[in-house]
C-alpha positions as a printed Julia matrix, in Angstrom:
279×3 Matrix{Float64}:
 -21.26    6.62    8.38
 -20.19   10.17    7.64
 -17.38   10.2     5.08
 -14.71   12.76    5.74
 -11.79   13.72    3.55
  -9.1    16.02    4.89
  -6.36   17.46    2.67
  -3.1    17.75    4.57
  -2.6    21.38    3.57
  -5.54   22.22    5.88
  -3.5    20.82    8.78
  -0.44   23.02    8.35
   0.61   26.25    6.74
   2.64   24.72    3.95
   0.83   23.73    0.76
   1.51   20.21   -0.5
  -0.21   20.26   -3.86
   2.7    19.35   -6.11
   5.23   16.67   -6.76
   8.5    15.77   -5.08
  11.45   13.91   -6.53
  12.59   10.4    -5.55
  14.89    9.4    -2.69
  17.68    6.92   -1.83
  20.15    4.99   -3.96
  17.2     3.63   -5.94
  15.53    7.0    -6.48
  18.19    9.57   -7.32
  17.38   13.3    -7.42
  17.02   14.09  -11.12
  18.94   17.35  -10.8
  22.12   15.38  -10.12
  21.83   11.89  -11.61
  19.17   10.65  -14.0
  17.27    7.44  -13.49
  15.0     5.46  -15.8
  11.92    7.51  -16.76
   9.79    4.36  -16.56
  10.33    4.28  -12.77
   8.82    7.73  -12.28
   5.5     8.15  -10.47
   5.2    11.87  -11.12
   1.64   13.0   -11.89
   0.32    9.63  -10.71
  -2.34    9.13   -8.04
  -1.75    6.22   -5.69
  -4.37    4.84   -3.3
  -3.16    2.71   -0.37
  -5.54    0.99    2.04
  -4.34    0.34    5.57
  -1.8     3.15    5.24
  -2.17    4.79    8.65
   0.61    2.52    9.89
   2.77   -0.5     9.1
   3.55   -1.6     5.57
   0.74    0.49    4.12
   2.3     3.66    5.47
   5.7     2.62    4.09
   4.16    2.09    0.66
   2.46    5.49    0.67
   5.71    7.09    1.84
   7.61    5.47   -1.02
   5.06    6.77   -3.52
   5.22   10.32   -2.13
   9.02   10.25   -2.24
   8.74    9.14   -5.87
   6.55   12.06   -6.91
   3.04   10.6    -6.63
  -0.04   12.08   -5.06
  -1.54    9.81   -2.44
  -4.75    8.76   -0.7
  -4.36    7.33    2.8
  -7.21    4.98    3.75
  -7.74    3.43    7.17
 -10.34    2.92    9.88
  -9.59    6.18   11.72
  -9.59    9.65   10.17
  -7.33   10.87   12.96
  -4.8     8.12   12.31
  -4.87    8.81    8.57
  -4.21   12.5     9.15
  -1.31   11.68   11.47
   0.09    9.33    8.83
   0.07   11.87    6.0
   1.53   14.49    8.33
   4.41   12.12    9.07
   4.88   11.28    5.39
   4.88   14.94    4.4
   7.51   15.62    7.06
   9.75   12.89    5.62
   9.37   14.3     2.13
  10.21   17.84    3.28
  13.26   16.55    5.13
  14.44   14.65    2.06
  13.8    17.51   -0.37
  13.63   20.81    1.53
  13.58   22.85   -1.67
  10.8    20.91   -3.39
   7.04   21.01   -2.83
   5.35   18.0    -1.24
   2.82   16.01   -3.27
  -0.86   16.22   -2.48
  -1.84   13.79    0.28
  -5.38   13.2     1.55
  -6.89   11.18    4.4
  -9.98    8.98    4.11
 -11.74    7.09    6.88
 -13.13    3.83    5.55
 -13.87    0.26    6.63
 -12.58   -1.79    3.7
 -14.89   -4.7     4.5
 -18.1    -2.63    4.13
 -19.17   -2.29    0.5
 -21.01    1.01    0.95
 -17.96    2.51    2.67
 -15.69    1.4    -0.14
 -17.96    2.76   -2.87
 -18.43    6.16   -1.24
 -14.75    6.47   -0.38
 -13.7     5.58   -3.91
 -16.12    8.13   -5.37
 -14.69   10.81   -3.08
 -11.11    9.95   -4.05
 -11.93   10.22   -7.75
 -13.71   13.51   -7.1
 -10.69   14.87   -5.21
  -7.92   13.63   -7.5
  -9.67   13.2   -10.85
  -8.16    9.78  -11.51
  -6.41    6.84   -9.87
  -3.36    5.16  -11.41
  -2.27    2.78   -8.65
  -4.08    0.82   -5.94
  -2.37   -1.05   -3.11
  -4.53   -3.06   -0.7
  -2.52   -3.3     2.5
  -5.38   -3.33    5.03
  -5.41   -6.37    7.29
  -4.07   -7.78   10.52
  -2.55  -11.06   11.67
  -4.97  -12.6    14.12
  -6.54  -15.91   15.04
 -10.3   -15.5    14.61
 -13.31  -17.56   13.66
 -13.44  -18.2     9.92
 -16.89  -16.64    9.54
 -15.52  -13.37   10.98
 -12.49  -13.25    8.71
 -13.19  -10.8     5.91
  -9.82   -9.35    4.94
 -10.01  -10.87    1.46
 -13.3    -9.0     1.03
 -11.56   -5.64    1.41
  -9.02   -6.48   -1.29
 -11.79   -7.58   -3.64
 -14.02   -4.54   -3.05
 -11.25   -2.0    -3.66
  -9.82   -3.95   -6.6
 -13.27   -4.02   -8.18
 -13.76   -0.25   -7.85
 -10.24    0.37   -9.13
 -10.67   -1.94  -12.11
 -13.97   -0.35  -13.09
 -12.43    3.11  -12.88
  -9.35    2.2   -14.92
 -11.38    0.44  -17.62
 -13.91    3.27  -17.86
 -11.21    5.92  -18.22
  -8.75    3.83  -20.24
  -6.08    4.03  -17.55
  -3.32    1.46  -17.88
  -2.74    1.31  -14.17
  -1.33   -1.02  -11.55
  -3.23   -2.88   -8.84
  -1.13   -4.49   -6.12
  -2.76   -6.81   -3.59
  -0.69   -7.46   -0.48
  -0.65  -11.16    0.33
   1.97  -12.94    2.44
   4.47  -15.75    2.3
   1.71  -17.57    4.19
  -0.24  -17.63    0.93
   2.03  -20.43   -0.28
   3.69  -21.9     2.82
   2.65  -22.75    6.38
   5.11  -21.26    8.84
   5.65  -22.68   12.28
   4.72  -22.45   15.09
   1.76  -20.16   14.27
  -1.74  -21.58   14.23
  -3.37  -19.16   11.8
  -5.36  -21.17    9.29
  -7.83  -18.33    8.64
  -5.03  -15.87    7.9
  -3.18  -18.29    5.63
  -6.36  -19.12    3.75
  -7.24  -15.46    3.23
  -3.79  -14.63    1.86
  -3.92  -17.6    -0.49
  -7.23  -16.25   -1.74
  -5.71  -12.79   -2.24
  -2.93  -14.29   -4.33
  -5.37  -16.18   -6.55
  -7.59  -13.09   -6.81
  -4.62  -11.17   -8.19
  -3.89  -13.89  -10.75
  -7.53  -14.01  -11.84
  -7.9   -10.25  -12.21
  -4.58  -10.05  -14.07
  -5.95  -12.56  -16.56
  -9.26  -10.74  -16.94
  -7.96   -7.16  -17.13
  -4.58   -7.66  -18.77
  -6.03   -7.01  -22.23
  -7.0    -3.53  -21.01
  -3.41   -2.77  -20.05
  -4.13   -3.09  -16.33
  -1.45   -4.9   -14.35
  -2.58   -6.84  -11.28
   0.01   -8.41   -9.01
   0.33   -9.64   -5.45
   3.25   -8.97   -3.12
   3.99  -11.6    -0.48
   6.23  -10.28    2.3
   7.89  -12.58    4.78
   8.55  -11.71    8.42
   8.48   -7.9     8.65
   9.38   -5.92   11.76
   6.29   -3.71   11.76
   4.95   -2.04   14.91
   2.31   -4.78   15.1
   4.94   -7.52   15.07
   7.17   -5.6    17.5
   4.29   -5.5    19.96
   3.67   -9.21   19.51
   7.33  -10.0    20.07
   7.44   -7.9    23.22
   4.58   -9.97   24.62
   5.82  -13.36   23.42
   9.48  -12.83   24.25
  12.83  -13.69   22.69
  12.03  -17.37   22.24
   9.5   -16.62   19.5
  11.89  -14.16   17.84
  14.6   -16.77   17.8
  12.32  -19.43   16.33
  11.42  -17.1    13.46
  14.91  -15.85   12.76
  16.39  -19.35   12.72
  14.2   -20.1     9.7
  15.22  -16.92    7.83
  18.31  -17.34    5.61
  19.63  -13.86    6.51
  19.0   -14.5    10.2
  16.8   -11.45   10.75
  13.37  -10.05    9.99
  13.09   -7.38    7.31
  12.46   -3.73    8.08
   9.35   -2.23    6.43
  11.37    0.39    4.53
  13.16   -2.39    2.66
  10.01   -2.89    0.56
   9.89    0.7    -0.69
  11.87   -0.01   -3.84
   9.82   -3.1    -4.59
   6.46   -1.36   -4.32
   7.56    1.58   -6.48
   8.86   -0.81   -9.14
   5.55   -2.67   -9.16
   3.57    0.57   -9.37
   5.7     2.09  -12.12
   5.5     1.55  -15.86
   8.71   -0.48  -15.87
   7.1    -3.96  -15.5
   4.77   -3.82  -18.51
   3.57   -7.43  -18.38
   0.03   -7.5   -16.87
   0.99  -10.32  -14.49
   4.67   -9.89  -13.67
């Protein structure tokens, strides 16, 4: 396939080559109230797969709001460009007097090794280095086991990231997105392939953390519970209130989480604050 990389500043008149300061009660503007320097992502490059929508987009948004440059990776170049345009708009709205960090779009199928290798090479060429990888590509679906390759995407990108960080002596952070289904079987879903893949992602993170920890590379997995992403909203619209009720009855707080509620978590995991290689 033809690899295309589009910098967002080619899509609008405003340049977005620089950093922006953090947002919200967790990320206070440094001109008013200081926060811990170890939480800063300024001058960092963060790569997020599956970031054209859903949790991946939320993670890339959190990184941009925290000062990091970002690479948006997904199956569609058009969707990636729309995602970084939306993220840049949120950053400008939050900090109208500050420049927006550099954001680039990359079309890539995370399950195809040649795609992953060429995309990673292009990212390194464009940004010079990568400090953080988040693998958020994937979808909840009931498919035949032989067609279920979402663990493959996590492995391929983690491998390229690990090689890059070791070669350039970067003490970075790799975050593999798993699920609560990695450790528990939720009812009434029949999704053995999905559960198995997420369990594999969790063990992959533990294994890589053990192997690469001596190089200062932190590898962790994040296991969200029920999240009200656009994908889940569409599912709930089709399945109706009965399914929503069955899920929410099993949640202690009585509701599903909103994607933005994970922003603080992902920034903490990407930052220098948790220094243990397997937190």
